[in-house]
Amino acid sequence: MCAAITARTAPLLLSKAFPQRCQNSLIASTSSLMKKSPPFVRKRGSSSVQTVSAKTPIMSPIRRKIVEQSTTSGQHAAQEFDYLLVLDFEATCSLYKIHPYQEIIEFPVAKVDTKTWSICSYFHHYVRPVANPTLSSFCTHLTGIIQEMVDDQPTIEEVLCSFDEWMKKEQILDSRFAFVTCGDWDLGVMLPSELQNKHLDMPSYFNRWINIKKSYCEHSGTWAKGLKDLLQIYGLQHAGRLHSGIDDVKTICSLTSAMAKEGYVFR
């Protein structure tokens, strides 16, 4: 057992402390998920936020002005963070059977350098589920992960230890960094609930993250329902298979670059 991941018997305690520079940011936390419309929506002087979908993409007046201004420079906006760690878990699931809790079966993270907007490193592991060791056919169909891909893999405890070693090797812990997800499920629900059920502590660096859907809402004044909608809006292609964790990560990386090129600063 590594020092970063320790077994425990007490209930999971999640930090409520925010760094000063993040208090007014879009960074969510496990202790304070944004359940209502974010504050910036009300500050725009609009009674509601438009919703866009992949079928009917629209460009709000706010984003249209941003795009017109950004096309002249063609440069990415300078960022507050040195690195964005783009993360997208896949987990056990079933169409009909209700599991006591879900378990992560794919753990992919990409390290994006915000100076070059290139992916400079990956961490990618498949994870062996313990409580629900047999994957359902629905899970395999959804994620593309078959039983043989997880049977001989390390458990979530072992993968988290490896991830902590990767963070240190990449010198991320000594830099300004932020996790980026497409939604609050990965770090707001999935990882905390699994670790709580397995009586494991969650490393504190997972307590805060940026939800790119909320970032896009601040950037454009419109709300995109999901990854496919964002791809449609930016005219981008998915990097592979939808619900493949590593392919979703690569795709979200492309979106962060596209938004930064329009002048957006992740915070």
C-alpha positions as MATLAB code, in Angstrom:
seq = 'MCAAITARTAPLLLSKAFPQRCQNSLIASTSSLMKKSPPFVRKRGSSSVQTVSAKTPIMSPIRRKIVEQSTTSGQHAAQEFDYLLVLDFEATCSLYKIHPYQEIIEFPVAKVDTKTWSICSYFHHYVRPVANPTLSSFCTHLTGIIQEMVDDQPTIEEVLCSFDEWMKKEQILDSRFAFVTCGDWDLGVMLPSELQNKHLDMPSYFNRWINIKKSYCEHSGTWAKGLKDLLQIYGLQHAGRLHSGIDDVKTICSLTSAMAKEGYVFR';
ca = [
       0.000    0.000    0.000;
       1.497    3.352   -1.006;
       1.579    6.400    1.227;
      -0.884    8.298   -0.957;
      -3.630    5.666   -0.628;
      -4.364    4.410    2.855;
      -7.057    2.111    4.158;
      -9.472    3.606    6.646;
     -12.532    2.769    8.676;
     -13.952    6.255    9.218;
     -16.376    7.826    6.704;
     -14.790    9.660    3.799;
     -14.022   13.264    4.699;
     -13.689   15.653    1.784;
     -11.869   18.945    2.070;
     -13.932   22.121    1.871;
     -10.923   24.383    1.505;
     -10.375   26.243   -1.769;
      -7.153   27.997   -2.726;
      -7.726   31.757   -2.745;
      -7.222   31.987   -6.511;
      -9.972   29.412   -7.112;
     -12.722   30.880   -4.952;
     -14.452   32.619   -7.843;
     -13.519   30.077  -10.495;
     -15.404   27.350  -12.293;
     -13.444   24.679  -10.442;
     -15.878   22.324   -8.765;
     -15.138   20.360   -5.628;
     -16.371   17.194   -4.011;
     -17.669   19.290   -1.121;
     -19.532   21.815   -3.244;
     -20.950   20.587   -6.545;
     -22.763   23.273   -8.499;
     -26.352   22.028   -8.424;
     -27.894   25.288   -9.605;
     -27.109   27.564  -12.520;
     -23.588   28.917  -11.968;
     -23.259   32.536  -10.766;
     -21.935   33.835  -14.073;
     -25.272   33.012  -15.742;
     -27.098   35.522  -13.582;
     -24.373   38.143  -14.077;
     -24.991   38.197  -17.810;
     -28.299   39.975  -17.312;
     -30.155   37.201  -19.073;
     -33.135   35.382  -17.635;
     -31.979   32.030  -18.977;
     -29.130   30.217  -20.654;
     -29.659   28.797  -24.119;
     -29.137   25.073  -24.535;
     -27.453   23.658  -27.606;
     -27.541   20.113  -28.896;
     -25.695   18.210  -31.590;
     -28.795   18.372  -33.791;
     -29.278   22.128  -33.542;
     -25.944   23.846  -32.797;
     -26.179   27.596  -32.401;
     -23.689   30.382  -31.832;
     -24.679   32.828  -29.140;
     -24.024   36.549  -29.638;
     -21.406   36.325  -26.884;
     -19.449   33.544  -28.567;
     -19.890   35.066  -32.040;
     -18.160   38.214  -30.816;
     -15.420   36.136  -29.177;
     -14.847   34.148  -32.375;
     -14.686   37.297  -34.501;
     -12.067   38.775  -32.188;
     -10.039   35.565  -31.861;
      -9.761   34.745  -35.569;
      -7.523   37.750  -36.116;
      -4.809   36.570  -33.710;
      -4.923   32.781  -34.080;
      -3.089   32.454  -30.759;
      -4.078   30.474  -27.684;
      -4.877   32.539  -24.612;
      -2.263   32.531  -21.851;
      -3.428   30.236  -19.058;
      -3.363   30.282  -15.262;
      -2.377   26.600  -15.133;
       0.848   25.055  -16.431;
      -0.901   21.760  -17.151;
      -4.434   20.524  -17.660;
      -4.938   16.885  -16.672;
      -7.817   15.647  -18.801;
      -9.560   12.677  -17.198;
     -12.460   10.404  -18.171;
     -13.292    7.219  -16.238;
     -15.244    4.214  -17.470;
     -16.993    2.055  -14.883;
     -18.953   -1.158  -14.393;
     -22.587   -0.859  -15.410;
     -25.591   -2.983  -16.302;
     -28.802   -2.366  -18.194;
     -31.077   -4.094  -15.675;
     -29.120   -5.272  -12.626;
     -28.489   -2.675   -9.928;
     -24.980   -2.982   -8.485;
     -24.285   -1.995   -4.865;
     -21.848    0.518   -6.351;
     -19.947    1.045   -9.585;
     -16.230    0.390   -9.985;
     -13.778    2.126  -12.300;
     -12.506   -0.182  -15.052;
     -10.582    2.334  -17.184;
      -8.439    5.126  -15.739;
      -7.027    7.435  -18.464;
      -5.416   10.850  -17.939;
      -3.643   13.103  -20.451;
      -1.182   15.812  -19.412;
      -1.681   18.877  -21.619;
       1.022   21.547  -21.676;
      -0.810   24.888  -21.865;
       2.178   26.620  -23.444;
       2.255   24.356  -26.506;
      -1.221   22.750  -26.244;
       0.345   19.379  -26.896;
      -0.201   16.170  -24.935;
       3.165   15.545  -23.326;
       2.296   12.407  -21.346;
      -0.430    9.825  -20.741;
      -1.398    7.727  -17.757;
      -3.643    4.865  -18.835;
      -4.625    1.727  -16.931;
      -7.452   -0.754  -17.075;
      -8.658   -1.678  -13.600;
      -9.866   -5.001  -12.207;
     -13.252   -4.664  -10.469;
     -13.611   -6.586   -7.213;
     -17.210   -6.183   -6.035;
     -18.586   -6.841   -9.533;
     -15.766   -8.793  -11.219;
     -17.780   -9.943  -14.249;
     -18.526   -7.261  -16.825;
     -22.042   -7.196  -18.220;
     -22.638   -7.446  -21.959;
     -24.154   -3.963  -21.743;
     -20.931   -2.610  -20.211;
     -18.808   -4.216  -22.922;
     -21.085   -2.895  -25.661;
     -21.002    0.617  -24.192;
     -17.284    0.920  -23.412;
     -15.658   -1.615  -25.732;
     -13.929   -3.164  -22.702;
     -14.066   -6.970  -22.655;
     -13.543   -9.256  -19.669;
      -9.987  -10.224  -20.647;
      -8.943   -6.567  -20.576;
      -9.603   -6.280  -16.825;
      -9.113   -9.800  -15.421;
      -5.361   -9.562  -14.796;
      -5.198   -5.834  -14.161;
      -4.392   -4.094  -10.855;
      -7.144   -3.006   -8.474;
      -8.168    0.628   -8.035;
      -5.954    0.897   -4.943;
      -2.918   -0.240   -6.934;
      -3.751    1.997   -9.892;
      -4.065    5.040   -7.641;
      -0.615    4.295   -6.234;
       0.774    4.085   -9.772;
      -0.983    7.322  -10.669;
       0.554    9.093   -7.685;
       3.988    7.881   -8.800;
       3.260    9.164  -12.324;
       2.255   12.571  -10.925;
       5.579   12.788   -9.086;
       7.615   11.528  -12.047;
       6.010   14.136  -14.317;
       6.675   16.841  -11.678;
       3.024   17.813  -11.786;
       2.629   18.226   -8.035;
       5.168   21.069   -8.081;
       3.347   22.899  -10.871;
       0.072   24.756  -11.324;
      -2.356   22.142  -12.621;
      -6.047   21.333  -12.791;
      -8.051   18.265  -13.724;
     -10.521   18.712  -16.582;
     -13.577   16.490  -17.017;
     -16.705   16.534  -19.171;
     -19.203   16.680  -16.306;
     -18.935   16.312  -12.540;
     -19.529   12.546  -12.415;
     -15.910   11.326  -12.610;
     -14.475   13.167   -9.611;
     -17.677   14.335   -7.943;
     -19.423   10.954   -7.793;
     -17.582    7.954   -9.239;
     -14.170    8.027   -7.582;
     -15.329    9.274   -4.145;
     -18.148    6.723   -3.922;
     -15.954    3.774   -4.904;
     -13.208    4.720   -2.470;
     -15.728    5.298    0.285;
     -17.225    1.847   -0.253;
     -13.749    0.300   -0.234;
     -12.644    2.284    2.837;
      -9.826    4.033    1.008;
      -8.805    7.667    1.271;
      -8.905    9.836   -1.817;
      -5.770   11.882   -2.613;
      -6.530   15.538   -1.967;
      -5.557   16.623   -5.487;
      -8.735   14.933   -6.769;
     -10.933   17.236   -4.668;
     -11.073   19.973   -7.334;
     -11.596   19.911  -11.077;
     -12.850   21.927  -14.057;
     -16.047   20.804  -15.775;
     -15.517   21.764  -19.430;
     -19.282   22.014  -19.996;
     -19.480   24.782  -17.384;
     -16.389   26.406  -18.880;
     -18.070   26.454  -22.277;
     -21.207   27.953  -20.727;
     -19.183   30.801  -19.245;
     -17.297   31.230  -22.504;
     -20.318   31.321  -24.798;
     -23.440   31.991  -22.761;
     -24.917   28.694  -23.986;
     -25.105   25.272  -22.361;
     -23.919   22.180  -24.235;
     -25.474   18.946  -22.999;
     -22.481   16.712  -23.594;
     -19.337   15.792  -25.472;
     -21.073   15.194  -28.808;
     -22.669   18.639  -28.648;
     -19.322   20.323  -27.999;
     -17.730   18.475  -30.918;
     -20.556   19.581  -33.203;
     -20.202   23.187  -32.076;
     -16.456   23.260  -32.795;
     -16.596   21.121  -35.924;
     -14.295   18.503  -34.415;
     -14.271   14.725  -34.820;
     -14.197   12.261  -31.942;
     -10.748   10.699  -31.543;
     -12.121    7.149  -31.697;
     -14.938    5.367  -29.914;
     -17.402    7.249  -27.709;
     -17.224    5.905  -24.119;
     -13.712    4.604  -24.642;
     -12.019    6.433  -21.786;
      -8.736    7.094  -23.575;
     -10.498    8.199  -26.783;
     -12.792   10.520  -24.831;
      -9.735   12.006  -23.100;
      -8.021   12.742  -26.429;
     -11.229   14.322  -27.680;
     -11.625   16.565  -24.620;
      -7.994   17.646  -25.086;
      -8.893   18.904  -28.567;
     -11.788   20.879  -27.104;
      -9.610   22.566  -24.470;
      -7.241   23.704  -27.215;
     -10.114   24.981  -29.375;
     -11.572   26.990  -26.499;
      -8.182   28.458  -25.555;
      -7.675   29.492  -29.178;
     -10.878   31.518  -28.877;
      -9.359   33.296  -25.889;
     -10.829   31.263  -23.040;
      -8.780   30.995  -19.841;
      -9.479   27.842  -17.813;
      -9.942   28.595  -14.133;
];
